[in-house]
């Protein structure tokens, strides 16, 4: 892009929360964005399937095998959320139901207690405040938690948003935005020599979630052009929603791999972690397993019928952290691989991409998430 071009034309491939947030930030900063999505209903991938938790502490502080700066990126993402939600509300008149926190990480077993201790140690090492609650104090915060609970951590950093409302609101806002256009279908991406381009555009961002390596340039999948992208792997996840009732829990609850996230009219329960799984078909035994686990954590939920069940696909990477930045020597950019934290990381990803593309600026933290970190492993 010529530095004098003040209003670059940017093609964004994929209109999940990552493509949408990048489009929103870039369009608001004066770029002309076109969003291409091959699904007739954009935004119905992982971003629709998610629970909408904004959980730097629980998801990243003590995550084994994670990128050493993932927690920092997640904290930065969390810090941007209040402003992001406010900006969307001001522009659209719609509240995306952002709740800043806190959430409760509850222990029911000895194993949960050990995990809680590990999380507390990691948070202390980072200087992140939290409260250790006795079983009675846990019940005082959320009286629907099992009376047999063994205590909890009150995580002030961990909140939530209605991710479906968020996706719908951003789509509506971008449809009306003078600097944005939606195209239903694949982008005419071309690979010539090393360069990836879309005719008529100055810049290209690939943001197609777990399908990023299979986006094609001509007939060739991007994973064959840039092998680094082959490190992106699908990770399935079963979820269900229960009808929300007056006595349903009100706080977001975590316990081991289980979570319970109250939303307007429903209570979302998740989730399994199924590496390599790309199917959307539902295994009802798995759903009932999650339901039983939710009943153990919150016995009152036995009264709540299942109103929806689904299976989403997370975009995983070897270090559980996203790839954000220049895509090798292609001249294109990528924003994908947000694994369990794509909703949390949407505003910070958008800011990193806009700084990079419009101002050619990369912070030290953003540089740590360049896809180049996987180049050696795939050379
Ligand atoms: P997606 O939302 O999958 O969007 C990709 C888009 O690209 C889709 O619309 C697709 O149609 C489009 N596309 C694909 N191929 C092409 C092509 N060739 N051309 C054009 N378009 C294409 N994150 C959190 O922060 N908090 C949570 O609580 C949370 N819970 C989760 C629970 C589950 C069960 C799952 C599955 C995920 C969860 N996540 C959560 C993770 C989060 O959902 C993802 O990290 C995030 O949604 C990824 O967004 P994305 O835009 O990259 O991908
Ligand atoms: N962040 C919750 C999940 O990915 O299941």
Coordinates of C-alpha atoms and ligand atoms in Angstrom, one line a residue:
X1 CA 0.0 0.0 0.0
X2 CA 1.3 3.5 -0.8
X3 CA 1.7 5.4 2.5
X4 CA -0.1 8.3 0.9
X5 CA -3.3 6.3 0.3
X6 CA -5.5 7.6 3.2
X7 CA -8.5 5.4 2.4
X8 CA -7.1 2.0 1.4
X9 CA -9.5 -0.6 -0.1
X10 CA -9.3 -3.7 2.1
X11 CA -10.7 -7.2 1.4
X12 CA -11.5 -9.2 4.5
X13 CA -12.1 -12.9 3.9
X14 CA -14.4 -14.3 6.7
X15 CA -17.1 -12.4 8.6
X16 CA -16.9 -14.1 12.0
X17 CA -16.2 -12.0 15.0
X18 CA -12.6 -11.5 14.0
X19 CA -13.3 -10.3 10.4
X20 CA -16.3 -8.2 11.6
X21 CA -14.2 -6.5 14.4
X22 CA -11.4 -5.8 12.0
X23 CA -13.8 -4.4 9.5
X24 CA -15.5 -2.2 12.2
X25 CA -12.2 -0.8 13.4
X26 CA -10.8 -0.2 9.8
X27 CA -14.0 1.3 8.5
X28 CA -14.2 3.6 11.5
X29 CA -10.6 4.7 10.8
X30 CA -11.5 5.6 7.2
X31 CA -10.6 2.5 5.2
X32 CA -13.0 1.1 2.6
X33 CA -13.7 -2.5 3.6
X34 CA -15.4 -5.3 1.8
X35 CA -16.2 -8.4 3.8
X36 CA -16.5 -11.7 1.9
X37 CA -18.1 -14.7 3.6
X38 CA -18.9 -18.0 1.8
X39 CA -21.7 -18.8 4.2
X40 CA -25.1 -17.4 3.3
X41 CA -25.4 -16.4 7.0
X42 CA -22.2 -14.7 7.9
X43 CA -21.1 -14.8 11.5
X44 CA -22.6 -18.3 12.1
X45 CA -19.3 -20.1 12.6
X46 CA -17.4 -20.4 16.0
X47 CA -18.5 -16.9 16.9
X48 CA -22.1 -18.0 17.0
X49 CA -21.3 -21.2 18.8
X50 CA -19.3 -19.6 21.6
X51 CA -20.3 -19.0 25.2
X52 CA -19.3 -15.3 25.1
X53 CA -17.1 -15.5 28.2
X54 CA -14.4 -12.8 28.4
X55 CA -12.1 -14.8 30.7
X56 CA -8.4 -13.9 30.7
X57 CA -7.8 -15.4 34.1
X58 CA -9.7 -18.7 33.7
X59 CA -8.7 -19.4 30.1
X60 CA -5.2 -18.1 29.9
X61 CA -3.4 -17.4 33.2
X62 CA -2.6 -21.1 33.9
X63 CA -3.3 -22.7 30.5
X64 CA -0.7 -25.5 30.0
X65 CA 1.3 -25.2 26.8
X66 CA 0.0 -21.8 26.0
X67 CA 2.0 -19.0 24.3
X68 CA 3.9 -17.2 27.1
X69 CA 2.3 -13.9 26.3
X70 CA -1.3 -15.2 25.7
X71 CA -2.4 -14.1 29.2
X72 CA -1.0 -10.5 28.5
X73 CA -2.9 -10.4 25.2
X74 CA -6.1 -11.6 26.9
X75 CA -5.8 -9.0 29.6
X76 CA -5.3 -6.3 27.0
X77 CA -8.3 -7.7 25.2
X78 CA -10.4 -7.6 28.3
X79 CA -9.4 -4.0 29.1
X80 CA -10.6 -2.9 25.7
X81 CA -14.0 -4.5 26.0
X82 CA -15.9 -1.8 27.9
X83 CA -14.9 0.8 25.3
X84 CA -15.7 -1.6 22.5
X85 CA -19.2 -2.4 23.8
X86 CA -19.9 1.3 24.4
X87 CA -18.8 2.3 21.0
X88 CA -21.0 -0.4 19.4
X89 CA -24.0 0.7 21.5
X90 CA -23.5 4.4 20.7
X91 CA -23.3 3.6 16.9
X92 CA -26.2 1.2 16.8
X93 CA -28.5 1.9 19.8
X94 CA -28.1 -1.8 20.7
X95 CA -26.7 -3.1 24.0
X96 CA -24.6 -6.2 23.4
X97 CA -25.1 -7.1 27.1
X98 CA -21.4 -6.8 28.1
X99 CA -20.8 -7.7 31.8
X100 CA -17.4 -6.8 33.0
X101 CA -17.3 -9.4 35.8
X102 CA -16.8 -11.1 38.1
X103 CA -17.0 -14.8 37.5
X104 CA -16.7 -17.6 40.0
X105 CA -14.3 -20.6 39.6
X106 CA -15.8 -23.2 41.9
X107 CA -14.3 -26.4 43.3
X108 CA -16.4 -29.5 43.9
X109 CA -13.6 -32.0 44.1
X110 CA -10.0 -32.4 45.4
X111 CA -8.9 -32.2 41.8
X112 CA -10.8 -28.8 41.3
X113 CA -9.1 -27.5 44.5
X114 CA -5.7 -28.3 43.1
X115 CA -6.6 -26.6 39.8
X116 CA -7.9 -23.6 41.8
X117 CA -4.6 -23.4 43.7
X118 CA -2.7 -23.5 40.4
X119 CA -4.8 -20.7 39.1
X120 CA -4.3 -18.6 42.3
X121 CA -0.6 -19.1 42.1
X122 CA -0.5 -18.0 38.4
X123 CA -2.7 -14.9 39.2
X124 CA -0.5 -13.9 42.2
X125 CA 2.6 -14.2 40.0
X126 CA 1.0 -11.8 37.6
X127 CA -0.3 -9.4 40.3
X128 CA -3.9 -9.9 39.2
X129 CA -6.4 -9.4 42.1
X130 CA -8.9 -12.1 43.0
X131 CA -10.7 -13.3 46.1
X132 CA -10.5 -16.7 47.7
X133 CA -14.0 -17.7 49.0
X134 CA -15.0 -20.3 51.6
X135 CA -17.9 -22.6 50.7
X136 CA -20.3 -20.3 52.6
X137 CA -18.9 -17.2 50.9
X138 CA -19.3 -18.9 47.6
X139 CA -23.0 -19.5 48.3
X140 CA -23.4 -15.9 49.4
X141 CA -22.2 -14.8 45.9
X142 CA -24.2 -17.3 44.0
X143 CA -26.8 -19.1 46.1
X144 CA -27.5 -21.7 43.3
X145 CA -24.1 -23.3 43.6
X146 CA -24.1 -26.7 45.2
X147 CA -24.1 -26.5 49.0
X148 CA -21.4 -29.2 48.8
X149 CA -19.0 -26.8 47.1
X150 CA -15.5 -26.6 48.4
X151 CA -14.9 -22.9 47.9
X152 CA -14.2 -20.7 44.9
X153 CA -12.1 -18.0 43.4
X154 CA -13.9 -14.8 42.6
X155 CA -12.3 -13.6 39.3
X156 CA -12.8 -9.9 38.9
X157 CA -11.2 -9.9 35.4
X158 CA -13.6 -12.4 33.9
X159 CA -16.9 -11.3 32.4
X160 CA -19.1 -12.1 29.4
X161 CA -21.0 -10.7 26.5
X162 CA -23.9 -12.0 24.4
X163 CA -21.8 -13.1 21.5
X164 CA -24.8 -13.8 19.2
X165 CA -26.2 -10.3 19.8
X166 CA -22.7 -9.0 19.2
X167 CA -22.2 -10.7 15.9
X168 CA -25.7 -9.6 14.7
X169 CA -25.2 -6.1 15.9
X170 CA -21.8 -5.7 14.1
X171 CA -23.3 -7.1 10.9
X172 CA -26.2 -4.7 11.0
X173 CA -23.9 -1.8 11.8
X174 CA -21.5 -2.6 9.0
X175 CA -24.3 -3.1 6.5
X176 CA -25.2 0.5 7.2
X177 CA -21.6 1.8 7.4
X178 CA -20.6 4.2 4.6
X179 CA -17.2 2.5 4.4
X180 CA -18.3 -1.1 4.4
X181 CA -19.7 -3.6 1.9
X182 CA -20.7 -7.3 2.4
X183 CA -20.3 -9.9 -0.4
X184 CA -21.9 -13.3 0.0
X185 CA -19.3 -15.7 -1.5
X186 CA -15.6 -16.4 -1.7
X187 CA -13.2 -13.6 -2.6
X188 CA -11.5 -13.9 -6.0
X189 CA -8.1 -14.3 -4.3
X190 CA -5.2 -14.8 -6.7
X191 CA -1.6 -16.0 -6.0
X192 CA 1.0 -14.7 -8.4
X193 CA 4.6 -15.5 -7.6
X194 CA 4.6 -15.0 -3.8
X195 CA 1.9 -12.4 -3.8
X196 CA -1.7 -12.9 -2.6
X197 CA -4.1 -10.3 -4.0
X198 CA -7.7 -9.6 -4.7
X199 CA -8.2 -7.4 -7.8
X200 CA -9.4 -3.9 -6.9
X201 CA -8.1 -4.0 -3.4
X202 CA -4.9 -2.6 -1.8
X203 CA -4.8 -5.1 1.1
X204 CA -6.2 -8.5 2.0
X205 CA -6.9 -9.9 5.5
X206 CA -7.7 -13.6 5.8
X207 CA -9.9 -14.2 8.9
X208 CA -11.8 -17.4 8.1
X209 CA -11.4 -19.1 11.5
X210 CA -10.6 -22.8 11.4
X211 CA -11.2 -22.8 7.6
X212 CA -8.4 -20.3 7.0
X213 CA -5.9 -23.0 5.5
X214 CA -8.6 -24.1 3.1
X215 CA -9.5 -20.7 1.7
X216 CA -8.4 -20.9 -2.0
X217 CA -6.4 -18.7 -4.2
X218 CA -7.4 -19.9 -7.7
X219 CA -7.7 -23.6 -7.0
X220 CA -4.9 -23.8 -4.4
X221 CA -5.6 -23.9 -0.7
X222 CA -3.8 -21.3 1.3
X223 CA -2.3 -24.0 3.5
X224 CA -0.4 -25.2 0.4
X225 CA 0.8 -21.7 -0.4
X226 CA 1.8 -20.7 3.2
X227 CA 2.5 -23.9 5.1
X228 CA 2.4 -22.0 8.4
X229 CA -1.4 -22.0 8.1
X230 CA -1.4 -25.7 8.3
X231 CA -0.7 -25.4 12.0
X232 CA -4.3 -24.2 12.4
X233 CA -6.4 -27.1 13.5
X234 CA -10.2 -27.5 14.2
X235 CA -11.2 -28.2 17.8
X236 CA -14.8 -29.2 18.2
X237 CA -17.0 -28.2 21.2
X238 CA -20.4 -29.5 22.3
X239 CA -22.7 -27.0 24.1
X240 CA -26.3 -26.7 25.2
X241 CA -28.7 -24.0 26.4
X242 CA -31.2 -24.5 29.2
X243 CA -34.3 -22.4 29.6
X244 CA -33.5 -19.6 32.0
X245 CA -35.9 -19.5 34.9
X246 CA -36.3 -17.0 37.8
X247 CA -34.3 -19.2 40.2
X248 CA -31.5 -19.9 37.6
X249 CA -27.9 -18.9 38.6
X250 CA -27.0 -15.3 37.8
X251 CA -23.2 -15.5 37.7
X252 CA -20.9 -17.1 35.2
X253 CA -19.6 -20.2 36.8
X254 CA -16.5 -22.3 36.0
X255 CA -15.6 -25.7 37.4
X256 CA -12.9 -27.8 35.7
X257 CA -13.9 -27.9 32.0
X258 CA -17.5 -27.1 32.7
X259 CA -19.0 -23.6 32.5
X260 CA -22.5 -22.2 33.1
X261 CA -23.1 -18.8 31.5
X262 CA -26.5 -17.1 32.2
X263 CA -27.8 -15.1 29.2
X264 CA -31.1 -13.3 28.5
X265 CA -33.7 -16.1 28.4
X266 CA -31.2 -19.0 28.5
X267 CA -28.3 -20.5 30.4
X268 CA -25.5 -21.7 28.2
X269 CA -23.6 -24.8 29.4
X270 CA -20.3 -26.1 27.9
X271 CA -18.1 -27.5 26.7
X272 CA -16.2 -30.4 25.3
X273 CA -12.8 -29.9 23.6
X274 CA -12.5 -32.3 20.6
X275 CA -9.2 -31.8 18.7
X276 CA -9.5 -32.5 15.0
X277 CA -13.3 -32.6 14.9
X278 CA -15.0 -30.6 12.1
X279 CA -18.5 -32.1 12.2
X280 CA -21.5 -30.2 13.5
X281 CA -23.6 -33.3 14.3
X282 CA -24.6 -33.6 17.9
X283 CA -23.8 -36.6 20.2
X284 CA -26.6 -36.6 22.7
X285 CA -24.7 -38.7 25.2
X286 CA -22.2 -35.9 25.3
X287 CA -24.9 -33.3 25.7
X288 CA -26.5 -35.2 28.6
X289 CA -23.0 -35.6 30.2
X290 CA -22.6 -31.8 30.2
X291 CA -26.2 -31.5 31.5
X292 CA -25.5 -33.8 34.4
X293 CA -22.3 -32.0 35.3
X294 CA -24.3 -28.7 35.3
X295 CA -26.8 -30.3 37.7
X296 CA -24.0 -31.2 40.0
X297 CA -22.7 -27.7 40.1
X298 CA -26.1 -26.0 40.2
X299 CA -28.8 -28.5 41.4
X300 CA -31.6 -26.0 40.5
X301 CA -30.8 -26.5 36.8
X302 CA -32.5 -29.9 37.0
X303 CA -35.7 -28.0 36.6
X304 CA -34.6 -26.3 33.4
X305 CA -35.3 -28.0 30.1
X306 CA -32.8 -28.0 27.2
X307 CA -33.8 -25.5 24.5
X308 CA -30.9 -25.9 22.2
X309 CA -27.8 -28.1 21.6
X310 CA -25.0 -27.5 19.2
X311 CA -21.4 -28.3 18.2
X312 CA -19.0 -25.5 17.2
X313 CA -15.5 -25.6 15.9
X314 CA -12.7 -23.6 17.5
X315 CA -9.7 -22.4 15.4
X316 CA -6.8 -24.0 17.3
X317 CA -3.1 -23.4 17.1
X318 CA -0.2 -25.3 18.7
X319 CA 0.3 -22.6 21.4
X320 CA -3.5 -21.8 21.8
X321 CA -2.8 -18.3 20.7
X322 CA -3.9 -16.5 17.5
X323 CA -1.9 -15.6 14.4
X324 CA -2.1 -11.9 13.8
X325 CA 0.0 -10.2 11.3
X326 CA 1.7 -10.4 7.9
X327 CA 1.2 -13.7 6.1
X328 CA 4.8 -14.7 5.2
X329 CA 6.0 -12.9 2.1
X330 CA 2.6 -12.8 0.4
X331 CA 1.8 -9.2 1.2
X332 CA -1.5 -10.4 2.7
X333 CA -2.4 -10.4 6.5
X334 CA -4.0 -13.1 8.7
X335 CA -6.1 -12.9 11.8
X336 CA -7.1 -16.4 12.8
X337 CA -6.5 -19.2 15.4
X338 CA -8.1 -17.5 18.4
X339 CA -9.0 -20.9 19.8
X340 CA -10.9 -20.5 23.1
X341 CA -10.7 -16.7 23.2
X342 CA -11.8 -15.2 19.9
X343 CA -14.7 -13.2 21.5
X344 CA -12.4 -11.8 24.2
X345 CA -9.6 -11.0 21.7
X346 CA -11.8 -9.4 19.0
X347 CA -11.2 -5.8 19.9
X348 CA -7.5 -6.1 20.5
X349 CA -7.1 -8.1 17.3
X350 CA -8.9 -5.4 15.4
X351 CA -6.7 -2.7 16.9
X352 CA -3.5 -4.6 16.1
X353 CA -4.6 -5.1 12.5
X354 CA -5.7 -1.5 12.0
X355 CA -2.4 -0.2 13.5
X356 CA -0.4 -2.6 11.3
X357 CA -2.3 -1.9 8.0
X358 CA -3.1 1.8 8.3
X359 CA -0.1 3.0 10.4
X360 CA 2.5 0.3 9.7
X361 CA 2.9 0.1 13.5
X362 CA 3.2 -3.1 15.6
X363 CA 3.6 -3.1 19.4
X364 CA 6.1 -5.4 21.1
X365 CA 3.1 -7.5 22.4
X366 CA 1.4 -7.7 19.0
X367 CA 4.7 -8.8 17.3
X368 CA 4.8 -11.8 19.6
X369 CA 1.7 -13.2 17.8
X370 CA 3.0 -13.0 14.3
X371 CA 2.3 -16.2 12.3
X372 CA 6.1 -16.2 11.6
X373 CA 6.5 -17.9 15.0
X374 CA 5.3 -21.2 13.4
X375 CA 7.5 -20.8 10.3
X376 CA 10.4 -22.9 11.5
X377 CA 8.1 -25.8 12.5
X378 CA 6.5 -25.9 9.0
X379 CA 9.6 -25.2 6.9
Ligands
LIG1 P1 -15.6 -17.9 12.9 O1 -16.5 -17.3 13.8 O2 -15.6 -19.4 12.7 O3 -15.8 -17.1 11.5 C1 -15.1 -17.5 10.3 C2 -15.9 -17.1 9.1 O4 -15.2 -17.3 7.9 C3 -17.3 -17.8 9.0 O5 -18.3 -16.9 8.9 C4 -17.1 -18.6 7.7 O6 -18.3 -18.8 7.0 C5 -16.1 -17.8 6.9 N1 -15.4 -18.5 5.9 C6 -14.8 -19.7 6.0 N2 -14.2 -20.0 4.8 C7 -14.4 -19.0 4.0 C8 -14.0 -18.7 2.6 N3 -13.3 -19.5 1.9 N4 -14.3 -17.5 2.1 C9 -15.1 -16.6 2.8 N5 -15.5 -16.8 4.1 C10 -15.1 -18.0 4.7 N6 -14.2 -17.5 22.7 C11 -14.4 -16.6 23.8 O7 -13.7 -15.6 23.8 N7 -15.2 -16.9 24.8 C12 -15.9 -18.0 24.9 O8 -16.7 -18.2 25.8 C13 -15.8 -18.9 23.8 N8 -16.5 -20.1 23.9 C14 -16.5 -21.0 22.9 C15 -17.2 -22.1 22.9 C16 -17.2 -23.0 21.8 C17 -18.0 -24.3 21.9 C18 -16.5 -22.7 20.7 C19 -16.5 -23.6 19.5 C20 -15.7 -21.6 20.6 C21 -15.7 -20.7 21.7 N9 -14.9 -19.6 21.8 C22 -15.0 -18.7 22.8 C23 -13.9 -19.3 20.7 C24 -14.4 -18.3 19.7 O9 -15.7 -18.7 19.3 C25 -13.5 -18.3 18.5 O10 -12.2 -18.1 18.8 C26 -13.9 -17.2 17.5 O11 -15.3 -17.2 17.3 C27 -13.2 -17.3 16.2 O12 -13.7 -16.3 15.4 P2 -13.4 -16.2 13.8 O13 -14.0 -15.0 13.3 O14 -11.9 -16.4 13.6 O15 -14.1 -17.6 13.3
LIG2 N1 -13.8 -20.4 25.9 C1 -14.6 -21.5 26.1 C2 -14.5 -22.5 25.1 O1 -13.8 -22.4 24.2 O2 -15.1 -23.6 25.3

